[in-house]
């Protein structure tokens, strides 16, 4: 739904046109004399010169030609030629009723839906999922949901880091530990075992060990590099090990992302891009887009308007190996072939900004993607601990995502059971829901590009700008509605007829902002704007709640209006937390 001000502007536009003036004069702004009216239009003043007429006459003409007056109470021409517009008493109420009656609360879906790919998550297979990848998953999931809400066709792709040196390291270490396995027997002709020769915990222990050893042991490092090379060139046994690594890791990743309420449509990865690399390199060379520079194959991406040097995008090292950029370009070749997206949005640590700039420019310059395709990079800052350094465990190690979630859930469980007696199972389930909200809201309420401090005490608090506070507000509304229903009343189909107080008016005005906030959050890829909005909305509701006898009042008509407003506010809050990627419990 359009905003009230836009509705009025449209009505005025029609009146300007009907009276013989240019429609564009009908610009409506918030009044600078709020004591007189809410909105004003200075178009008659602006048009006076062009039409050789006194502004006051134009203003009069326009008002005479006004056909509809939705939301408009009084509209008057005042000297020398302003148009003052007072809202009708029930304007806000009728706007909110219209919102409730429209599909999805009146979200103004885009006229031309786009095909959008969101590339997020990006975990590196076989390395434990750590907090660094948390932000990508949380922000990406929200961006995907916001874009869908606006009516776009969106696919989320996890883009696994599944083809690098880490695989060589694991193969090398496994070979040392279990040389008897058939994967390492070059003469082996039979079928490789179906069962992986390791569990996820073993895998997670192998990687850091091998990685540390390779840093000290040059010979070991060389074997790992060689194993990587052989794998990438199709070594049969190593490919089989790689498949095991993938199965075991992906199962574990799915479980982790499930717990985070993060869902990918595509589980593709860097390895999938490999099949397109040789061909791509071939024509990049043949068409002269890529040239050799100090032994490496590169694409120049410097542009005249650049104020600083942008190094070329490297597509092949002197030893023939491909790089991060090569994979990203080949992935775009595939995305273009398979989905013809209008836009691809990438989420990664903001320190990867230059990489994406190079890839985007190279992709457009070489025609890998059409010049009109939108390529955007949403770079996020670091999640720090209270000491201002990247978040670590208490012992100073890398925090595993699973443990972080478990810690938060435990904290929430304590809080929930401190407050009241709840059954164990219910308390556990609620702690899980509220814990997730604490983590996600804590992250999303910050502008993505900024570093932020992951503060468990603050994030799990029921007060202040936190996820639990938002959920607490929703639960409070639900409980009022339940009580009202339990008294034998119908909560559906009631009309808002307020405002009966300043607090209620403030709440109504907040509720009316919903559509606009969602649109802006999409345009700016800014979930934090939705957080800021629901925090304001929750505050407005809680003020209203404390000032008003919602159920205890005598006046049934008023009560019905309150209930109708509560239903709407609850629906808005729920729609917002849904695009942020979490839900509310029934009680807490
Ligand atoms: N795996 C990468 C990392 O851990 C993130 C991948 C981002 N996406 C991409 N298409 N490059 O940093």
XYZ file of C-alpha atoms and ligand atoms in Angstrom:
600
model
C 0.000 0.000 0.000
C 1.057 3.497 -0.681
C 1.583 5.866 2.211
C -1.236 8.213 3.190
C 0.747 11.143 1.856
C 1.133 9.400 -1.517
C -2.589 8.735 -1.745
C -3.258 12.406 -1.146
C -0.629 13.447 -3.644
C -2.279 11.245 -6.257
C -5.696 12.745 -5.591
C -4.277 16.216 -5.841
C -2.395 15.315 -9.002
C -5.651 14.299 -10.645
C -7.210 17.601 -9.558
C -4.327 19.671 -10.959
C -4.655 17.828 -14.239
C -8.422 18.156 -14.402
C -8.125 21.876 -13.763
C -5.697 22.159 -16.664
C -2.397 22.313 -14.820
C 0.610 20.076 -14.828
C 0.201 17.053 -12.610
C 3.738 17.253 -11.298
C 2.867 20.425 -9.398
C 0.936 18.335 -6.895
C 3.861 17.730 -4.561
C 2.563 17.101 -1.047
C 4.817 17.568 1.961
C 4.461 17.308 5.700
C 3.177 20.663 6.865
C 5.532 23.130 8.485
C 2.568 24.416 10.506
C 1.423 21.235 12.253
C -0.880 23.367 14.405
C -2.931 24.150 11.277
C -2.774 20.982 9.209
C -0.823 17.779 8.688
C 0.139 18.216 5.038
C 0.538 20.992 2.547
C 0.989 21.507 -1.172
C 2.797 24.503 -2.632
C 2.163 23.586 -6.253
C -0.074 26.563 -6.953
C 2.733 28.902 -5.929
C 5.174 27.036 -8.122
C 2.812 27.106 -11.120
C 1.866 30.788 -10.951
C 4.564 31.966 -13.307
C 4.059 29.331 -15.974
C 0.324 29.849 -16.064
C 0.363 33.624 -15.600
C -2.182 33.358 -12.848
C -2.382 34.365 -9.215
C -1.410 31.354 -7.111
C -4.535 31.711 -5.040
C -6.690 31.211 -8.154
C -4.821 28.058 -9.097
C -5.204 26.714 -5.563
C -8.939 27.375 -5.701
C -9.214 25.707 -9.098
C -7.485 22.618 -7.846
C -9.664 22.282 -4.778
C -12.780 22.701 -6.930
C -11.620 19.890 -9.153
C -10.841 17.422 -6.388
C -12.944 14.355 -7.139
C -12.076 12.013 -4.293
C -11.043 12.903 -0.791
C -9.769 9.684 0.713
C -8.135 10.442 4.081
C -8.677 14.178 3.538
C -10.759 16.010 6.116
C -10.495 19.671 5.291
C -8.617 21.130 2.353
C -8.289 24.886 2.072
C -6.572 27.460 -0.065
C -4.814 30.083 2.020
C -3.249 33.302 0.795
C -1.067 33.808 -1.069
C -1.686 30.349 -2.581
C -0.888 27.461 -0.318
C -3.087 24.416 -0.099
C -3.476 23.187 3.464
C -4.632 19.649 4.026
C -6.072 18.368 7.273
C -6.473 14.649 7.719
C -9.911 13.343 8.293
C -10.339 12.243 11.951
C -10.461 8.603 11.033
C -7.703 8.753 8.410
C -5.125 6.742 10.303
C -7.749 4.265 11.461
C -9.158 3.711 8.011
C -5.664 3.371 6.557
C -4.864 0.677 9.109
C -8.159 -1.094 8.451
C -7.329 -1.075 4.749
C -3.932 -2.522 5.572
C -5.510 -5.357 7.522
C -7.916 -6.107 4.717
C -5.246 -6.259 2.027
C -3.142 -9.232 1.226
C 0.107 -9.398 3.221
C -0.795 -6.207 5.060
C -0.716 -4.234 1.856
C 2.886 -4.839 0.874
C 3.441 -3.043 -2.414
C 4.975 -5.821 -4.495
C 7.308 -4.868 -7.314
C 5.651 -4.485 -10.704
C 8.359 -6.401 -12.507
C 9.618 -9.254 -10.381
C 13.275 -10.032 -10.918
C 15.154 -13.296 -10.788
C 17.658 -12.800 -7.981
C 20.360 -15.122 -6.665
C 21.610 -14.511 -3.150
C 25.051 -16.059 -2.642
C 25.474 -16.430 1.102
C 26.578 -18.768 3.858
C 29.765 -19.702 2.036
C 31.141 -22.143 4.626
C 34.348 -23.956 3.879
C 33.733 -27.679 3.887
C 35.637 -29.756 6.449
C 36.555 -26.734 8.480
C 34.239 -26.419 11.447
C 31.469 -23.888 10.952
C 32.507 -20.963 13.080
C 31.063 -17.623 14.030
C 32.677 -15.919 11.054
C 30.145 -17.668 8.856
C 27.287 -16.835 11.163
C 26.897 -13.315 9.872
C 26.800 -14.369 6.240
C 24.048 -16.885 6.984
C 21.968 -14.567 9.146
C 22.157 -11.465 6.975
C 21.871 -13.390 3.707
C 18.811 -15.288 4.871
C 17.134 -12.027 5.797
C 18.021 -10.310 2.518
C 16.626 -13.316 0.654
C 13.362 -13.197 2.604
C 12.973 -9.441 2.217
C 13.463 -9.700 -1.556
C 10.882 -12.487 -1.695
C 8.479 -10.429 0.355
C 8.718 -7.688 -2.246
C 7.657 -10.169 -4.897
C 10.963 -11.140 -6.484
C 11.842 -14.673 -7.458
C 14.824 -15.459 -5.269
C 17.193 -18.400 -5.015
C 19.606 -18.738 -2.133
C 22.883 -20.474 -3.016
C 25.257 -21.585 -0.260
C 28.317 -21.505 -2.523
C 30.372 -23.981 -0.504
C 34.104 -23.559 -0.278
C 34.671 -27.185 -1.248
C 37.587 -27.334 -3.612
C 40.668 -25.911 -2.056
C 43.863 -26.756 -0.288
C 41.948 -27.890 2.805
C 40.938 -30.988 0.860
C 44.569 -31.758 0.046
C 45.440 -31.381 3.707
C 42.797 -33.833 4.815
C 43.757 -36.383 2.176
C 47.414 -36.143 3.179
C 46.676 -36.573 6.864
C 44.296 -39.448 6.239
C 46.914 -41.179 4.114
C 49.417 -40.896 6.955
C 46.990 -42.298 9.484
C 45.454 -45.047 7.394
C 47.777 -45.820 4.478
C 46.090 -49.205 4.047
C 42.861 -47.642 2.742
C 42.126 -48.498 -0.912
C 41.959 -44.805 -1.873
C 45.731 -44.649 -1.547
C 46.462 -47.846 -3.421
C 47.248 -46.738 -6.966
C 46.752 -50.287 -8.247
C 43.277 -50.626 -6.686
C 40.688 -51.533 -9.294
C 37.575 -52.444 -7.288
C 34.783 -50.349 -5.865
C 35.575 -47.971 -3.034
C 33.684 -48.424 0.235
C 30.321 -46.681 0.579
C 30.961 -45.743 4.185
C 33.257 -42.783 4.902
C 36.474 -43.701 6.725
C 35.870 -40.948 9.308
C 33.090 -39.277 11.289
C 32.382 -35.561 11.382
C 34.204 -35.187 14.710
C 37.251 -36.962 13.320
C 37.115 -34.751 10.260
C 36.974 -31.675 12.414
C 39.935 -32.860 14.399
C 41.944 -33.777 11.271
C 41.710 -30.404 9.559
C 43.166 -28.071 12.219
C 45.858 -30.613 13.003
C 46.908 -30.974 9.380
C 46.726 -27.256 8.812
C 48.997 -26.550 11.786
C 51.456 -29.234 10.782
C 51.694 -27.945 7.207
C 52.811 -24.594 8.556
C 55.829 -26.159 10.215
C 56.612 -29.142 8.053
C 57.588 -28.115 4.533
C 57.548 -31.664 3.181
C 54.093 -32.249 4.565
C 52.893 -29.009 3.026
C 54.224 -30.056 -0.335
C 52.413 -33.378 -0.168
C 49.190 -31.553 0.680
C 49.668 -29.227 -2.271
C 50.406 -32.171 -4.511
C 47.332 -34.028 -3.235
C 45.260 -30.925 -3.995
C 46.710 -30.849 -7.483
C 45.961 -34.547 -8.054
C 42.427 -34.170 -6.717
C 41.772 -31.223 -8.991
C 42.995 -33.266 -11.907
C 40.634 -36.108 -11.208
C 42.699 -38.648 -9.195
C 40.249 -41.523 -8.707
C 41.006 -42.423 -5.092
C 41.229 -38.810 -3.955
C 37.957 -37.989 -5.667
C 36.375 -40.806 -3.670
C 37.775 -39.388 -0.416
C 36.560 -35.956 -1.432
C 33.054 -37.336 -1.920
C 33.156 -38.822 1.577
C 34.291 -35.497 3.004
C 31.409 -33.801 1.217
C 28.729 -36.233 2.394
C 29.821 -36.140 5.993
C 30.244 -32.352 6.054
C 27.106 -31.453 4.181
C 24.976 -33.562 6.514
C 26.496 -31.721 9.428
C 26.136 -28.325 7.758
C 22.476 -28.980 7.027
C 21.873 -29.729 10.673
C 23.610 -26.519 11.714
C 21.785 -24.314 9.230
C 18.511 -25.987 10.158
C 19.068 -24.937 13.739
C 19.583 -21.406 12.520
C 16.388 -21.444 10.475
C 18.500 -20.845 7.383
C 17.434 -22.603 4.226
C 19.278 -22.783 0.902
C 17.633 -23.566 -2.393
C 20.917 -24.477 -4.031
C 23.758 -26.394 -2.451
C 26.329 -25.603 -5.089
C 29.944 -24.926 -4.459
C 33.292 -23.986 -5.887
C 33.743 -27.551 -7.130
C 30.718 -27.221 -9.395
C 32.375 -24.350 -11.218
C 35.423 -26.405 -12.188
C 33.861 -27.973 -15.264
C 33.454 -24.571 -16.868
C 36.915 -23.247 -16.127
C 38.983 -24.722 -19.007
C 36.542 -23.530 -21.620
C 36.230 -20.111 -20.070
C 40.005 -19.675 -19.868
C 40.223 -20.766 -23.490
C 37.934 -18.113 -24.878
C 39.145 -15.409 -22.489
C 42.572 -15.938 -24.046
C 41.305 -16.257 -27.599
C 39.211 -13.105 -27.414
C 42.087 -11.172 -25.952
C 40.336 -10.316 -22.692
C 42.996 -12.049 -20.663
C 46.721 -11.610 -21.069
C 49.851 -12.889 -19.408
C 51.352 -10.641 -16.769
C 54.442 -11.874 -14.912
C 53.549 -15.435 -15.780
C 49.941 -15.233 -14.592
C 46.848 -14.886 -16.738
C 44.969 -11.700 -15.823
C 42.094 -9.478 -16.910
C 42.635 -5.742 -16.570
C 39.808 -4.061 -14.714
C 41.166 -0.581 -14.113
C 38.756 2.124 -15.293
C 39.538 5.692 -16.241
C 37.431 7.219 -13.523
C 39.203 5.258 -10.765
C 41.000 7.406 -8.270
C 43.100 4.540 -6.999
C 44.744 1.563 -8.574
C 42.545 -1.491 -9.053
C 44.803 -4.489 -9.682
C 43.851 -6.888 -12.485
C 41.637 -9.903 -11.823
C 43.852 -12.989 -11.807
C 42.379 -16.040 -13.512
C 45.266 -18.480 -13.650
C 48.502 -18.756 -11.751
C 51.764 -19.395 -13.572
C 51.569 -23.096 -12.582
C 48.148 -23.383 -14.234
C 46.190 -23.447 -10.972
C 42.948 -21.497 -10.803
C 42.055 -19.033 -8.070
C 39.142 -17.680 -6.045
C 38.351 -15.203 -8.826
C 38.438 -17.937 -11.480
C 35.843 -19.937 -9.582
C 33.618 -16.904 -9.080
C 33.766 -16.035 -12.797
C 33.008 -19.612 -13.858
C 30.140 -19.694 -11.352
C 28.727 -16.627 -13.075
C 29.032 -18.402 -16.431
C 26.832 -21.140 -14.989
C 24.396 -18.849 -13.253
C 23.873 -16.949 -16.462
C 23.383 -20.182 -18.407
C 21.076 -21.850 -15.872
C 19.047 -18.985 -14.412
C 19.675 -15.764 -16.361
C 19.409 -13.786 -13.138
C 18.639 -10.062 -13.168
C 20.737 -9.682 -10.095
C 23.234 -11.575 -7.937
C 23.827 -10.423 -4.376
C 26.966 -11.694 -2.639
C 27.536 -11.787 1.084
C 31.029 -12.063 2.468
C 33.401 -10.424 4.907
C 33.853 -6.795 3.852
C 37.574 -7.387 3.477
C 36.681 -9.221 0.271
C 35.401 -6.042 -1.324
C 38.274 -5.647 -3.788
C 37.916 -9.267 -4.876
C 34.280 -8.735 -5.772
C 34.960 -5.445 -7.510
C 37.495 -7.213 -9.717
C 35.185 -10.142 -10.410
C 32.192 -7.908 -11.211
C 34.175 -5.752 -13.591
C 35.815 -8.733 -15.272
C 32.453 -10.480 -15.689
C 30.865 -7.466 -17.375
C 33.859 -6.507 -19.466
C 34.187 -9.999 -20.921
C 30.474 -10.446 -21.429
C 30.263 -13.390 -19.028
C 27.177 -11.579 -17.790
C 25.137 -8.944 -19.645
C 26.073 -5.370 -18.812
C 22.636 -4.753 -17.324
C 22.899 -7.497 -14.708
C 22.964 -6.224 -11.149
C 25.981 -7.492 -9.227
C 26.130 -6.325 -5.671
C 28.355 -7.078 -2.780
C 27.058 -6.817 0.740
C 30.197 -6.866 2.863
C 29.823 -7.365 6.574
C 32.030 -6.410 9.481
C 33.529 -8.611 12.157
C 31.701 -10.063 15.107
C 33.845 -9.125 18.069
C 33.948 -10.187 21.696
C 33.632 -7.727 24.567
C 37.388 -7.161 24.362
C 36.897 -5.665 20.911
C 38.774 -8.524 19.236
C 37.230 -11.174 16.965
C 34.916 -13.360 19.005
C 36.623 -16.344 20.634
C 35.805 -19.021 23.179
C 36.614 -18.319 26.810
C 39.818 -20.288 26.304
C 40.713 -18.126 23.317
C 39.987 -20.715 20.639
C 37.766 -20.385 17.615
C 34.142 -20.453 18.728
C 32.155 -23.173 17.014
C 28.736 -22.139 15.952
C 27.100 -25.111 17.637
C 28.624 -24.185 20.981
C 27.688 -20.567 20.633
C 24.072 -21.504 20.021
C 24.123 -23.934 22.933
C 25.555 -21.249 25.262
C 22.841 -18.775 24.337
C 20.106 -21.361 24.707
C 21.355 -22.230 28.162
C 21.372 -18.578 29.154
C 17.812 -18.169 27.875
C 16.736 -21.326 29.668
C 18.029 -19.903 32.939
C 16.170 -16.653 32.404
C 12.933 -18.351 31.497
C 12.958 -20.697 34.470
C 14.082 -17.897 36.820
C 10.933 -15.963 36.068
C 8.382 -18.660 36.654
C 7.816 -22.358 36.879
C 7.552 -23.945 33.473
C 7.684 -27.511 32.406
C 11.160 -28.556 31.425
C 10.252 -29.486 27.861
C 8.397 -26.257 27.233
C 11.164 -24.183 28.772
C 13.720 -25.923 26.546
C 11.654 -25.340 23.423
C 11.054 -21.699 24.310
C 14.735 -21.168 25.110
C 15.581 -22.413 21.637
C 13.186 -20.017 19.931
C 14.146 -17.015 22.045
C 17.851 -17.867 21.885
C 17.779 -17.793 18.107
C 16.013 -14.436 18.165
C 18.680 -13.128 20.566
C 21.488 -14.142 18.219
C 19.852 -13.036 14.989
C 18.447 -9.752 16.240
C 21.746 -8.975 17.960
C 23.436 -9.312 14.611
C 20.812 -7.845 12.294
C 20.119 -4.759 14.362
C 23.574 -3.474 13.425
C 24.280 -2.077 10.012
C 25.852 -5.038 8.205
C 29.082 -3.309 7.214
C 29.920 -2.356 10.811
C 31.846 -4.511 13.262
C 29.807 -5.292 16.346
C 30.284 -6.702 19.804
C 28.578 -9.990 20.494
C 27.444 -9.381 24.040
C 25.622 -12.405 25.449
C 24.250 -10.535 28.478
C 22.854 -7.721 26.420
C 21.520 -9.861 23.576
C 19.621 -12.178 25.910
C 18.080 -9.382 27.961
C 14.308 -8.972 27.922
C 14.739 -5.237 28.010
C 16.191 -2.781 25.537
C 16.817 -3.158 21.840
C 16.971 -6.964 21.769
C 15.325 -9.943 20.121
C 13.863 -11.235 23.403
C 12.261 -7.819 24.027
C 10.541 -7.950 20.647
C 9.337 -11.498 21.301
C 8.204 -10.540 24.771
C 6.075 -7.803 23.237
C 4.511 -10.215 20.757
C 3.808 -12.708 23.534
C 2.218 -9.944 25.604
C -0.118 -9.076 22.726
C -0.935 -12.730 22.159
C -1.853 -13.143 25.782
C -4.220 -10.156 25.730
C -5.864 -11.486 22.585
C -6.195 -14.947 24.111
C -7.764 -13.508 27.218
C -10.215 -11.500 25.164
C -11.107 -14.579 23.134
C -11.460 -16.642 26.300
C -14.130 -14.208 27.454
C -16.159 -15.422 24.495
C -15.280 -12.654 22.047
C -14.354 -12.755 18.395
C -10.996 -11.125 17.597
C -11.356 -11.214 13.830
C -13.159 -8.714 11.677
C -13.131 -5.874 14.190
C -12.517 -2.324 13.031
C -10.044 0.187 14.338
C -11.904 3.384 15.206
C -9.270 5.221 17.277
C -7.305 7.091 18.168
C -8.670 7.627 21.656
C -5.406 8.834 23.192
C -1.996 10.183 22.253
C -0.369 6.875 23.055
C -2.769 5.050 20.792
C -2.271 7.598 18.037
C 1.503 7.191 18.256
C 1.107 3.420 17.997
C -1.181 3.792 14.986
C 1.276 6.033 13.206
C 4.084 3.534 13.788
C 1.951 0.693 12.464
C 1.193 2.697 9.322
C 4.922 2.830 8.452
C 5.222 -0.900 7.823
C 5.007 -0.895 4.032
C 7.428 1.902 3.587
C 9.970 0.331 5.929
C 9.886 -2.963 4.040
C 10.394 -1.215 0.712
C 13.335 0.811 1.990
C 14.886 -2.245 3.658
C 14.805 -4.018 0.310
C 16.111 -1.114 -1.728
C 19.012 -0.580 0.637
C 19.518 -4.274 1.504
C 19.234 -3.170 5.093
C 17.606 -5.593 7.540
C 18.745 -3.299 10.368
C 16.061 -0.846 9.285
C 13.433 -3.474 10.010
C 14.949 -4.046 13.452
C 14.914 -0.321 14.193
C 11.297 -0.183 13.077
C 10.033 -3.063 15.194
C 11.885 -1.688 18.183
C 9.986 1.599 17.755
C 6.744 -0.253 17.170
C 7.258 -2.438 20.244
C 8.043 0.638 22.328
C 4.935 2.406 21.062
C 2.873 -0.638 21.898
C 4.304 -0.995 25.395
C 3.679 2.672 26.134
C 0.084 2.249 24.977
C -0.218 -0.921 27.057
C 0.943 0.793 30.227
C -1.291 3.821 29.707
C -4.456 2.044 28.671
C -7.004 -0.222 30.295
C -7.286 -2.436 27.263
C -9.600 -5.154 28.550
C -10.718 -3.626 31.820
C -12.497 -0.613 30.283
C -16.279 -0.242 30.202
C -16.707 0.876 26.625
C -17.092 -2.196 24.405
C -16.704 -0.269 21.149
C -13.405 1.149 22.305
C -12.298 -2.265 23.420
C -13.063 -3.708 20.001
C -11.004 -1.011 18.366
C -8.097 -1.729 20.719
C -8.292 -5.416 19.917
C -8.361 -4.732 16.177
C -5.272 -2.567 16.567
C -3.517 -5.230 18.625
C -4.219 -7.867 16.011
C -2.678 -5.642 13.355
C 0.388 -4.760 15.431
C 0.947 -8.437 16.168
C 0.708 -9.304 12.474
C 3.179 -6.586 11.558
C 5.650 -7.684 14.203
C 5.327 -11.293 13.097
C 5.776 -10.425 9.424
C 8.906 -8.465 10.329
C 10.528 -11.144 12.458
C 9.726 -13.626 9.733
C 11.849 -11.716 7.226
C 14.533 -11.408 9.886
C 14.476 -15.201 10.087
C 13.023 -16.028 13.497
C 9.685 -16.718 15.147
C 7.895 -16.008 18.423
C 6.815 -18.573 21.015
C 3.298 -18.760 22.451
C 4.486 -17.948 25.958
C 7.750 -17.019 27.594
N 33.953 -19.360 1.235
C 34.175 -17.941 1.269
C 34.765 -17.550 2.631
O 34.772 -18.319 3.553
C 32.920 -17.143 1.054
C 32.268 -17.312 -0.290
C 31.542 -16.084 -0.746
N 30.935 -16.243 -2.045
C 31.562 -16.195 -3.228
N 30.891 -16.405 -4.313
N 32.855 -15.926 -3.305
O 35.242 -16.437 2.758
